[in-house]
Amino acid sequence: MTDTATPAIPSAAPAVAAPAPAAGAPLLELRGISKRFVQPVDLAGRLANLLGARNQPSVVHAVSDVDLQVRPGEVIGVVGESGCGKSTLGRVIAGINPPSAGELRYEGKPVAAMTAAERKAYGLGVQMIFQNPMASLNPRMRVLDIVGEAPVVHGLVPASGKAEYVAGLMRQVGLDPDYAQRYPHQFSGGQRQRIGIARALALKPRLIVCDEAVAALDVSIQAQILNLFLELRERLSLTYLFISHNLGVVGHVSDRVVIMYLGRVVEVAPTEVIFSRPAHPYTRALLAELPELDAVRRDYQPIQGELPSPLRPPSGCAFHPRCPHAFDRCKVERPELRRLQDGHLSACHLNEPPAPAGA
């Protein structure tokens, strides 16, 4: 496909100064973060190698070269299809999985170089809420212990004050403190997610990673939980990294949106820009799949093809096998994340400025 047939997508603007942080230095900063999972060659494969086979370890490139700054009090939405690496990125940020490459900085300090006391503060300051509220709660523990065990262990509250502390947290998330002696199976899905939120709040975090925190809930319950997140943000000055496959959900709560595809960031912009002036074809495709309350009949056009395997990512732009605007360059050269305007980044050859006349 030639350049003349490409759609009118905003071209890259001249380099401009980075936007001023909303509140001082970033709370969290990712520099070139990558995460790879390696599956060694099994016994049969090693025996086959002795006979001349060339079996190699399998490497899954879950996250590749992610740069991101999260400012205090900000809500950043991370969006992409299942398998794009957004949950792995959340686990790296929460300290569950160590990065394979790159640097993670918390409050300006590299996490890898922190002292034991600083590392503990980071572990307490960054908490995670998981997608499946039932699977993430111990079925043999009562709510009192699910929520109250960690703050007692870490010395945030004395054991004698655990019941009162848990009661206050339950009120904050909209649960009756009288339910503290119940087990997870005695609650509805929405109530279980509120328990998960209370457990995250128990350690007084500054940043909460919400991994598909409303995906398993009914639509009406989703709205309640999203509103709860917004109330808690205002009341407790929280910062969120909100992970979701649904742009509509993210648009309700986020200040900025990060679009990921096959482990890489392909677009970053303020939420209103993502919805009004998306620059990357993948972002446009995600927006086209959102349902609309419109009486006019609409033909839905889902994204063509399947997400490629992270074991063998495509050459060039990873999205080019599914992109309706791909041309030859997309197949051989991976586009870099470029600044289009202040606060808006996109990784697409269509966004590059045209070559000067006569070049």
PDB file of N, CA and C in Angstrom, residues 227-281:
ATOM      1  N   ASN A 227     -17.061   3.929  40.761  1.00  0.00           N
ATOM      2  CA  ASN A 227     -17.336   5.123  41.566  1.00  0.00           C
ATOM      3  C   ASN A 227     -16.632   5.059  42.917  1.00  0.00           C
ATOM      4  N   LEU A 228     -16.537   3.854  43.475  1.00  0.00           N
ATOM      5  CA  LEU A 228     -15.815   3.684  44.733  1.00  0.00           C
ATOM      6  C   LEU A 228     -14.335   4.026  44.554  1.00  0.00           C
ATOM      7  N   PHE A 229     -13.739   3.563  43.448  1.00  0.00           N
ATOM      8  CA  PHE A 229     -12.342   3.900  43.180  1.00  0.00           C
ATOM      9  C   PHE A 229     -12.143   5.416  43.129  1.00  0.00           C
ATOM     10  N   LEU A 230     -13.061   6.109  42.468  1.00  0.00           N
ATOM     11  CA  LEU A 230     -12.947   7.564  42.353  1.00  0.00           C
ATOM     12  C   LEU A 230     -13.096   8.242  43.714  1.00  0.00           C
ATOM     13  N   GLU A 231     -14.021   7.747  44.532  1.00  0.00           N
ATOM     14  CA  GLU A 231     -14.204   8.322  45.873  1.00  0.00           C
ATOM     15  C   GLU A 231     -12.962   8.121  46.734  1.00  0.00           C
ATOM     16  N   LEU A 232     -12.390   6.918  46.664  1.00  0.00           N
ATOM     17  CA  LEU A 232     -11.200   6.626  47.459  1.00  0.00           C
ATOM     18  C   LEU A 232     -10.014   7.445  46.988  1.00  0.00           C
ATOM     19  N   ARG A 233      -9.916   7.648  45.678  1.00  0.00           N
ATOM     20  CA  ARG A 233      -8.836   8.484  45.155  1.00  0.00           C
ATOM     21  C   ARG A 233      -8.921   9.887  45.736  1.00  0.00           C
ATOM     22  N   GLU A 234     -10.119  10.441  45.762  1.00  0.00           N
ATOM     23  CA  GLU A 234     -10.301  11.800  46.263  1.00  0.00           C
ATOM     24  C   GLU A 234     -10.046  11.863  47.766  1.00  0.00           C
ATOM     25  N   ARG A 235     -10.527  10.862  48.480  1.00  0.00           N
ATOM     26  CA  ARG A 235     -10.456  10.886  49.941  1.00  0.00           C
ATOM     27  C   ARG A 235      -9.053  10.587  50.462  1.00  0.00           C
ATOM     28  N   LEU A 236      -8.335   9.653  49.787  1.00  0.00           N
ATOM     29  CA  LEU A 236      -7.059   9.166  50.297  1.00  0.00           C
ATOM     30  C   LEU A 236      -5.865   9.593  49.459  1.00  0.00           C
ATOM     31  N   SER A 237      -6.100  10.428  48.429  1.00  0.00           N
ATOM     32  CA  SER A 237      -5.019  10.896  47.537  1.00  0.00           C
ATOM     33  C   SER A 237      -4.265   9.722  46.919  1.00  0.00           C
ATOM     34  N   LEU A 238      -5.002   8.775  46.398  1.00  0.00           N
ATOM     35  CA  LEU A 238      -4.405   7.582  45.818  1.00  0.00           C
ATOM     36  C   LEU A 238      -4.001   7.807  44.371  1.00  0.00           C
ATOM     37  N   THR A 239      -3.065   6.999  43.915  1.00  0.00           N
ATOM     38  CA  THR A 239      -2.650   6.938  42.524  1.00  0.00           C
ATOM     39  C   THR A 239      -2.994   5.541  42.014  1.00  0.00           C
ATOM     40  N   TYR A 240      -3.557   5.464  40.809  1.00  0.00           N
ATOM     41  CA  TYR A 240      -3.975   4.172  40.262  1.00  0.00           C
ATOM     42  C   TYR A 240      -3.278   3.885  38.938  1.00  0.00           C
ATOM     43  N   LEU A 241      -2.944   2.635  38.730  1.00  0.00           N
ATOM     44  CA  LEU A 241      -2.641   2.105  37.404  1.00  0.00           C
ATOM     45  C   LEU A 241      -3.781   1.139  37.098  1.00  0.00           C
ATOM     46  N   PHE A 242      -4.677   1.566  36.218  1.00  0.00           N
ATOM     47  CA  PHE A 242      -5.922   0.836  35.996  1.00  0.00           C
ATOM     48  C   PHE A 242      -5.810   0.025  34.706  1.00  0.00           C
ATOM     49  N   ILE A 243      -5.704  -1.291  34.839  1.00  0.00           N
ATOM     50  CA  ILE A 243      -5.500  -2.194  33.707  1.00  0.00           C
ATOM     51  C   ILE A 243      -6.844  -2.750  33.252  1.00  0.00           C
ATOM     52  N   SER A 244      -7.105  -2.671  31.953  1.00  0.00           N
ATOM     53  CA  SER A 244      -8.377  -3.171  31.435  1.00  0.00           C
ATOM     54  C   SER A 244      -8.259  -3.431  29.939  1.00  0.00           C
ATOM     55  N   HIS A 245      -9.109  -4.333  29.433  1.00  0.00           N
ATOM     56  CA  HIS A 245      -9.211  -4.535  27.988  1.00  0.00           C
ATOM     57  C   HIS A 245     -10.299  -3.645  27.398  1.00  0.00           C
ATOM     58  N   ASN A 246     -11.019  -2.924  28.256  1.00  0.00           N
ATOM     59  CA  ASN A 246     -12.183  -2.149  27.843  1.00  0.00           C
ATOM     60  C   ASN A 246     -11.872  -0.655  27.915  1.00  0.00           C
ATOM     61  N   LEU A 247     -11.754  -0.027  26.755  1.00  0.00           N
ATOM     62  CA  LEU A 247     -11.477   1.405  26.722  1.00  0.00           C
ATOM     63  C   LEU A 247     -12.593   2.227  27.363  1.00  0.00           C
ATOM     64  N   GLY A 248     -13.830   1.747  27.247  1.00  0.00           N
ATOM     65  CA  GLY A 248     -14.945   2.469  27.841  1.00  0.00           C
ATOM     66  C   GLY A 248     -14.822   2.559  29.342  1.00  0.00           C
ATOM     67  N   VAL A 249     -14.412   1.479  29.993  1.00  0.00           N
ATOM     68  CA  VAL A 249     -14.225   1.478  31.441  1.00  0.00           C
ATOM     69  C   VAL A 249     -13.086   2.412  31.827  1.00  0.00           C
ATOM     70  N   VAL A 250     -11.975   2.312  31.105  1.00  0.00           N
ATOM     71  CA  VAL A 250     -10.804   3.129  31.405  1.00  0.00           C
ATOM     72  C   VAL A 250     -11.121   4.612  31.235  1.00  0.00           C
ATOM     73  N   GLY A 251     -11.902   4.938  30.211  1.00  0.00           N
ATOM     74  CA  GLY A 251     -12.237   6.330  29.966  1.00  0.00           C
ATOM     75  C   GLY A 251     -13.012   6.975  31.092  1.00  0.00           C
ATOM     76  N   HIS A 252     -13.676   6.162  31.912  1.00  0.00           N
ATOM     77  CA  HIS A 252     -14.483   6.683  33.019  1.00  0.00           C
ATOM     78  C   HIS A 252     -13.636   7.132  34.200  1.00  0.00           C
ATOM     79  N   VAL A 253     -12.425   6.565  34.336  1.00  0.00           N
ATOM     80  CA  VAL A 253     -11.653   6.816  35.551  1.00  0.00           C
ATOM     81  C   VAL A 253     -10.270   7.414  35.303  1.00  0.00           C
ATOM     82  N   SER A 254      -9.757   7.362  34.083  1.00  0.00           N
ATOM     83  CA  SER A 254      -8.342   7.657  33.836  1.00  0.00           C
ATOM     84  C   SER A 254      -8.087   9.097  33.430  1.00  0.00           C
ATOM     85  N   ASP A 255      -6.914   9.588  33.814  1.00  0.00           N
ATOM     86  CA  ASP A 255      -6.420  10.879  33.339  1.00  0.00           C
ATOM     87  C   ASP A 255      -5.636  10.711  32.039  1.00  0.00           C
ATOM     88  N   ARG A 256      -4.858   9.647  31.984  1.00  0.00           N
ATOM     89  CA  ARG A 256      -4.109   9.314  30.775  1.00  0.00           C
ATOM     90  C   ARG A 256      -4.340   7.855  30.435  1.00  0.00           C
ATOM     91  N   VAL A 257      -4.169   7.523  29.157  1.00  0.00           N
ATOM     92  CA  VAL A 257      -4.361   6.148  28.704  1.00  0.00           C
ATOM     93  C   VAL A 257      -3.096   5.679  27.988  1.00  0.00           C
ATOM     94  N   VAL A 258      -2.665   4.476  28.318  1.00  0.00           N
ATOM     95  CA  VAL A 258      -1.534   3.821  27.665  1.00  0.00           C
ATOM     96  C   VAL A 258      -2.086   2.628  26.890  1.00  0.00           C
ATOM     97  N   ILE A 259      -1.847   2.601  25.582  1.00  0.00           N
ATOM     98  CA  ILE A 259      -2.300   1.495  24.740  1.00  0.00           C
ATOM     99  C   ILE A 259      -1.129   0.550  24.507  1.00  0.00           C
ATOM    100  N   MET A 260      -1.331  -0.744  24.827  1.00  0.00           N
ATOM    101  CA  MET A 260      -0.280  -1.748  24.631  1.00  0.00           C
ATOM    102  C   MET A 260      -0.688  -2.758  23.580  1.00  0.00           C
ATOM    103  N   TYR A 261       0.306  -3.196  22.818  1.00  0.00           N
ATOM    104  CA  TYR A 261       0.078  -4.258  21.838  1.00  0.00           C
ATOM    105  C   TYR A 261       1.298  -5.161  21.798  1.00  0.00           C
ATOM    106  N   LEU A 262       1.096  -6.414  22.096  1.00  0.00           N
ATOM    107  CA  LEU A 262       2.145  -7.439  22.083  1.00  0.00           C
ATOM    108  C   LEU A 262       3.376  -7.006  22.884  1.00  0.00           C
ATOM    109  N   GLY A 263       3.114  -6.503  24.085  1.00  0.00           N
ATOM    110  CA  GLY A 263       4.195  -6.187  25.006  1.00  0.00           C
ATOM    111  C   GLY A 263       4.771  -4.804  24.892  1.00  0.00           C
ATOM    112  N   ARG A 264       4.374  -4.051  23.870  1.00  0.00           N
ATOM    113  CA  ARG A 264       4.938  -2.722  23.660  1.00  0.00           C
ATOM    114  C   ARG A 264       3.870  -1.646  23.789  1.00  0.00           C
ATOM    115  N   VAL A 265       4.295  -0.472  24.205  1.00  0.00           N
ATOM    116  CA  VAL A 265       3.405   0.690  24.241  1.00  0.00           C
ATOM    117  C   VAL A 265       3.350   1.280  22.837  1.00  0.00           C
ATOM    118  N   VAL A 266       2.127   1.424  22.303  1.00  0.00           N
ATOM    119  CA  VAL A 266       1.973   1.971  20.953  1.00  0.00           C
ATOM    120  C   VAL A 266       1.357   3.366  20.952  1.00  0.00           C
ATOM    121  N   GLU A 267       0.721   3.764  22.056  1.00  0.00           N
ATOM    122  CA  GLU A 267       0.193   5.124  22.126  1.00  0.00           C
ATOM    123  C   GLU A 267      -0.015   5.511  23.579  1.00  0.00           C
ATOM    124  N   VAL A 268       0.279   6.773  23.884  1.00  0.00           N
ATOM    125  CA  VAL A 268       0.049   7.354  25.205  1.00  0.00           C
ATOM    126  C   VAL A 268      -0.537   8.742  24.997  1.00  0.00           C
ATOM    127  N   ALA A 269      -1.621   9.041  25.687  1.00  0.00           N
ATOM    128  CA  ALA A 269      -2.240  10.361  25.540  1.00  0.00           C
ATOM    129  C   ALA A 269      -3.219  10.593  26.678  1.00  0.00           C
ATOM    130  N   PRO A 270      -3.546  11.861  26.943  1.00  0.00           N
ATOM    131  CA  PRO A 270      -4.651  12.135  27.875  1.00  0.00           C
ATOM    132  C   PRO A 270      -5.926  11.463  27.384  1.00  0.00           C
ATOM    133  N   THR A 271      -6.795  11.116  28.321  1.00  0.00           N
ATOM    134  CA  THR A 271      -7.983  10.340  27.982  1.00  0.00           C
ATOM    135  C   THR A 271      -8.838  11.012  26.913  1.00  0.00           C
ATOM    136  N   GLU A 272      -9.052  12.320  27.043  1.00  0.00           N
ATOM    137  CA  GLU A 272      -9.909  12.994  26.070  1.00  0.00           C
ATOM    138  C   GLU A 272      -9.293  12.978  24.676  1.00  0.00           C
ATOM    139  N   VAL A 273      -7.952  12.968  24.590  1.00  0.00           N
ATOM    140  CA  VAL A 273      -7.283  12.913  23.282  1.00  0.00           C
ATOM    141  C   VAL A 273      -7.430  11.528  22.674  1.00  0.00           C
ATOM    142  N   ILE A 274      -7.314  10.502  23.492  1.00  0.00           N
ATOM    143  CA  ILE A 274      -7.479   9.130  22.985  1.00  0.00           C
ATOM    144  C   ILE A 274      -8.851   8.953  22.356  1.00  0.00           C
ATOM    145  N   PHE A 275      -9.877   9.521  22.971  1.00  0.00           N
ATOM    146  CA  PHE A 275     -11.230   9.334  22.461  1.00  0.00           C
ATOM    147  C   PHE A 275     -11.577  10.287  21.320  1.00  0.00           C
ATOM    148  N   SER A 276     -10.908  11.423  21.239  1.00  0.00           N
ATOM    149  CA  SER A 276     -11.257  12.403  20.199  1.00  0.00           C
ATOM    150  C   SER A 276     -10.284  12.403  19.028  1.00  0.00           C
ATOM    151  N   ARG A 277      -8.987  12.142  19.300  1.00  0.00           N
ATOM    152  CA  ARG A 277      -7.994  12.198  18.235  1.00  0.00           C
ATOM    153  C   ARG A 277      -7.007  11.052  18.352  1.00  0.00           C
ATOM    154  N   PRO A 278      -7.457   9.804  18.303  1.00  0.00           N
ATOM    155  CA  PRO A 278      -6.510   8.682  18.375  1.00  0.00           C
ATOM    156  C   PRO A 278      -5.589   8.690  17.160  1.00  0.00           C
ATOM    157  N   ALA A 279      -4.305   8.404  17.380  1.00  0.00           N
ATOM    158  CA  ALA A 279      -3.332   8.470  16.296  1.00  0.00           C
ATOM    159  C   ALA A 279      -2.934   7.106  15.756  1.00  0.00           C
ATOM    160  N   HIS A 280      -2.976   6.073  16.596  1.00  0.00           N
ATOM    161  CA  HIS A 280      -2.511   4.748  16.159  1.00  0.00           C
ATOM    162  C   HIS A 280      -3.681   3.931  15.618  1.00  0.00           C
ATOM    163  N   PRO A 281      -3.497   3.200  14.525  1.00  0.00           N
ATOM    164  CA  PRO A 281      -4.587   2.373  13.977  1.00  0.00           C
ATOM    165  C   PRO A 281      -5.142   1.366  14.978  1.00  0.00           C
TER     166      PRO A 281
END
